[in-house]
Structures are given as C-alpha cells and as structure tokens.
Amino acid sequence: MFFIMIIVILILSLILGSLFSKIFIKDKQSKTSSNIKEVEYIEEKQAKPTESKNDNKSNVDKNTKAVVPAKGKKIKYIAVQQGMYQNEAYANESIKKISAFGNPFIIPEKDCKRILLGIYTEEQSEKITKMLNDKKIENSKIVFEVKCEDVCDLEIVEIINAYTQVINKLSEAKVKSIQTKELKTWCASLKGAKDKDKNIKLLNELKDRVNKLPDETTKDKASENYVFLYNLLKKLS
C-alpha cells in the first residue's frame, strides 16, 4: 500500500510539473512576441573607409557610424557656386580664384557657364562658404533634396554620401589619389531595391558609375565626377 501511494504521488508530480512547464513557456513566448515590433528601414552601418595616397590615413574613420535615414525623410545636398559667366575669360578667372579651395567644375547652361566648387552635405557647405566669405569670394548655394520613399532611395542616399566623401577628399591639397576598390565592392553589395521602385533607373546609373571608377581615382577626375553627381541630383530633386 505504501509503495502504491508513492507511485501515485510521483505520477501526480510529473503531471503537475508538465502543466506548469507548458503554462510558463506559453506565457514567456506571449510576452516576448508582444515586444517585437516591425520597424522601417532604419539601421546603423559602418562607414566605408577609402584610403588616400600620400595622406597616410583613410578619409573615413573605421569606427564612424553612418545612420541610414528613415523613410519619408528629405536629405539635402548643397552645390556651392561661385558664379555664372557668359565671358570665357571671366569663367576662367573664377576657376582660378576658387581652385585653392577644391576642384572646380563647370555646368554649361543655354548661354553661360555655372562655375561650382563642389557638392557637400549641409554641414560641410557651411564650412566651405565661410572660407570663401572670409576671402571675400562671392558665392551662392544650389540646394538639392532627395526624399527617401523606399529602399531604393535609401540606397541612393547611402551611395551618394560615400561617393561625395571620395570626391571631396580629392579636393585636399595633400591627396593625389583615392583607392576605391572597397567602395565599389560595398556598393555592389546593396541589393534591397526592387525593379518597380520609382528611382531604380537612377540607382542603377549611380551604381554603374561607381563600379566604373578606376581602382585608384586621381585628383584630375574629381571635376567629371562632380558633373555626373550634379546632373544626377537634378533628376532626383
């Protein structure tokens, strides 16, 4: 009789233990799932370093994090313009005047030429215009806005940010060239956009441009890359 009671107690213990275990696990799972939320395409990524020749350091700190903008946000890029000229001599004089601050480029208009110094983020443009103003060099800003509506737009912004870093690095006096292999590999790895996205053609155009950069891009190539980027931003804005 004693042994029968022990067996009954053991069986009851196993049954109760199993029930408590199921209740506990179910409760834990329900609490966990209620804390999981879907988020838009917002993440932090390591910025891609691009090594520069004759500079002994990369143009981006490897520990720097670049935050991908949230959907719906507008990202601004600023083209700093020195002036517009019909006269070739005046245009050349303008280029000579601002060459000490970067790699000027020309955008032809109907009957004149725009002389621009570079394309920057808002923060960078403030520093550039201050330098020009301190030297009493006339300048103005052309503002481009890219609205992030989908993953395609976000990838465009990410690539433009990296691309402008490379071009602007070439504006520094000590830098003669930039290694772009890592940039090209990273750019090719971005595959979140869809064929139906509004700006997919512009994204592919931008990726193709980056892919065709020489592995070692030299200072004399800065102007033509600025021209490409200026025209791309016009299409996006």
XYZ file of C-alpha atoms in Angstrom:
237
model
C 0.000 0.000 0.000
C 2.835 2.323 0.909
C 4.572 1.740 -2.437
C 1.313 2.330 -4.333
C 0.922 5.751 -2.641
C 4.494 6.715 -3.573
C 3.876 5.752 -7.222
C 0.626 7.787 -7.286
C 2.427 10.827 -5.802
C 5.231 10.569 -8.404
C 2.719 10.345 -11.258
C 0.827 13.407 -9.958
C 4.113 15.323 -9.589
C 5.076 14.594 -13.197
C 1.639 15.655 -14.487
C 1.654 18.926 -12.474
C 5.242 19.654 -13.490
C 4.374 19.221 -17.147
C 1.359 21.543 -16.841
C 3.370 24.303 -15.105
C 6.109 23.995 -17.702
C 3.640 24.464 -20.586
C 1.954 27.422 -18.899
C 5.321 29.077 -18.144
C 6.686 28.604 -21.656
C 3.454 29.830 -23.294
C 3.416 32.902 -21.039
C 7.059 33.650 -21.763
C 6.522 33.333 -25.522
C 3.464 35.592 -25.473
C 5.405 38.283 -23.551
C 8.340 38.052 -25.925
C 6.226 38.264 -29.092
C 4.332 41.296 -27.786
C 7.647 43.169 -27.502
C 8.646 42.521 -31.105
C 7.800 45.380 -33.439
C 8.391 45.820 -37.149
C 10.488 48.870 -37.958
C 11.085 50.768 -41.167
C 14.430 50.564 -42.974
C 16.466 52.268 -40.246
C 19.804 50.900 -39.241
C 23.357 51.781 -38.384
C 26.187 50.753 -40.641
C 29.920 51.131 -40.581
C 31.003 53.847 -42.987
C 33.248 52.532 -45.734
C 36.847 53.779 -45.465
C 38.630 54.736 -48.680
C 42.376 55.006 -48.461
C 44.075 58.061 -49.903
C 47.531 58.120 -51.404
C 50.107 60.488 -49.839
C 47.849 61.026 -46.832
C 48.657 58.026 -44.584
C 45.094 57.767 -43.272
C 41.688 56.785 -44.578
C 39.217 59.552 -45.332
C 36.652 57.933 -43.025
C 37.342 56.734 -39.506
C 36.619 52.988 -39.431
C 34.799 53.447 -36.126
C 32.497 56.136 -37.512
C 28.879 55.037 -37.888
C 26.617 56.388 -40.597
C 22.919 56.311 -39.771
C 20.630 55.397 -42.632
C 17.791 57.963 -42.812
C 14.221 56.960 -42.016
C 11.572 56.575 -44.677
C 9.996 59.891 -45.672
C 12.969 61.995 -44.605
C 14.411 64.558 -47.023
C 18.184 64.626 -47.399
C 19.794 67.846 -48.635
C 22.921 68.215 -50.736
C 24.452 71.610 -51.474
C 26.329 72.628 -54.611
C 28.459 75.691 -53.868
C 28.516 78.032 -56.855
C 30.957 80.869 -57.421
C 29.077 82.444 -60.326
C 27.611 82.248 -63.829
C 29.527 83.688 -66.777
C 28.991 84.243 -70.493
C 32.511 85.540 -70.977
C 35.109 82.754 -71.217
C 37.841 84.892 -69.650
C 35.695 85.673 -66.597
C 34.811 81.993 -66.220
C 38.497 81.022 -66.282
C 39.291 83.749 -63.776
C 36.589 82.370 -61.471
C 38.020 78.839 -61.701
C 41.486 80.118 -60.884
C 40.128 82.082 -57.904
C 38.476 79.088 -56.193
C 40.959 76.356 -57.157
C 42.762 76.801 -53.844
C 39.628 75.516 -52.075
C 38.952 72.411 -54.144
C 38.400 71.064 -57.649
C 36.047 73.450 -59.513
C 33.744 72.124 -62.221
C 31.623 73.646 -64.975
C 27.947 73.086 -65.753
C 27.056 74.529 -69.196
C 23.721 76.361 -69.409
C 21.991 77.799 -72.516
C 24.127 80.900 -72.913
C 26.532 80.773 -69.966
C 28.547 78.559 -67.648
C 27.992 77.768 -63.996
C 31.264 77.649 -62.062
C 30.944 75.447 -58.986
C 33.393 74.384 -56.303
C 31.856 71.130 -55.067
C 28.861 69.232 -53.710
C 28.510 68.832 -49.965
C 26.266 67.988 -47.042
C 24.618 70.976 -45.340
C 27.206 70.994 -42.563
C 30.153 70.772 -44.953
C 28.739 73.538 -47.156
C 28.657 75.937 -44.197
C 32.390 75.447 -43.659
C 33.154 75.923 -47.353
C 31.064 79.088 -47.753
C 32.642 80.545 -44.597
C 36.109 80.033 -46.074
C 35.023 81.718 -49.308
C 33.346 84.590 -47.454
C 36.445 85.119 -45.304
C 38.424 85.571 -48.522
C 35.666 87.856 -49.871
C 34.919 85.463 -52.727
C 31.343 85.749 -53.964
C 29.351 82.509 -53.732
C 25.842 81.063 -53.576
C 24.174 77.704 -52.882
C 22.132 75.369 -55.047
C 20.071 73.053 -52.832
C 19.071 69.546 -53.923
C 16.601 67.479 -51.884
C 16.295 63.701 -52.089
C 13.170 62.288 -50.449
C 13.572 58.763 -49.071
C 10.386 56.921 -50.058
C 11.683 53.360 -50.285
C 14.777 51.171 -50.011
C 15.861 52.280 -53.489
C 16.023 55.938 -52.374
C 17.815 54.966 -49.174
C 20.469 53.108 -51.151
C 20.878 56.120 -53.450
C 21.469 58.368 -50.429
C 23.934 55.900 -48.901
C 25.936 55.712 -52.141
C 25.874 59.485 -52.700
C 27.190 60.023 -49.167
C 30.122 57.675 -49.786
C 30.685 58.995 -53.324
C 30.858 62.639 -52.208
C 33.320 61.703 -49.456
C 35.634 60.266 -52.100
C 35.354 63.253 -54.452
C 35.690 65.814 -51.674
C 38.751 64.028 -50.316
C 40.424 64.642 -53.673
C 39.985 68.368 -53.038
C 42.518 68.251 -50.224
C 45.934 69.606 -51.174
C 47.985 66.610 -49.982
C 45.762 63.975 -51.579
C 46.711 62.883 -55.091
C 44.505 59.812 -55.414
C 41.923 57.632 -53.657
C 41.652 53.840 -53.536
C 38.056 52.912 -54.472
C 38.008 49.079 -54.515
C 36.306 48.815 -51.136
C 33.726 51.440 -52.105
C 32.873 49.543 -55.305
C 32.573 46.194 -53.507
C 30.293 47.720 -50.870
C 28.169 49.493 -53.475
C 27.664 46.252 -55.443
C 26.520 44.502 -52.249
C 23.459 46.773 -51.872
C 20.607 44.704 -53.322
C 17.491 45.708 -51.391
C 15.848 47.809 -54.132
C 13.081 46.472 -56.376
C 12.651 46.813 -60.142
C 9.326 48.611 -59.641
C 10.830 51.341 -57.408
C 10.414 54.864 -58.785
C 14.125 55.722 -58.936
C 15.516 52.283 -59.794
C 16.985 53.534 -63.105
C 18.835 56.335 -61.308
C 20.102 53.896 -58.677
C 21.440 51.594 -61.391
C 23.000 54.582 -63.173
C 24.732 55.599 -59.936
C 25.930 52.058 -59.186
C 27.270 51.720 -62.721
C 29.171 54.989 -62.355
C 30.755 53.921 -59.061
C 31.607 50.495 -60.491
C 33.474 52.139 -63.386
C 35.648 54.297 -61.123
C 39.340 53.442 -61.520
C 40.631 51.416 -58.565
C 42.895 54.375 -57.950
C 40.968 57.561 -58.763
C 43.192 60.590 -59.210
C 42.625 64.264 -58.437
C 42.147 65.217 -62.092
C 38.997 63.024 -62.193
C 37.212 64.985 -59.455
C 35.553 67.535 -61.758
C 33.938 64.987 -64.095
C 32.569 63.081 -61.097
C 31.092 66.298 -59.692
C 29.392 66.944 -63.049
C 27.858 63.452 -63.012
C 26.646 63.869 -59.428
C 25.209 67.352 -60.108
C 23.146 66.039 -63.032
C 22.001 63.007 -61.029
C 20.825 65.217 -58.145
C 18.892 67.403 -60.596
C 16.983 64.314 -61.747
C 16.314 63.216 -58.155
C 15.145 66.605 -56.851
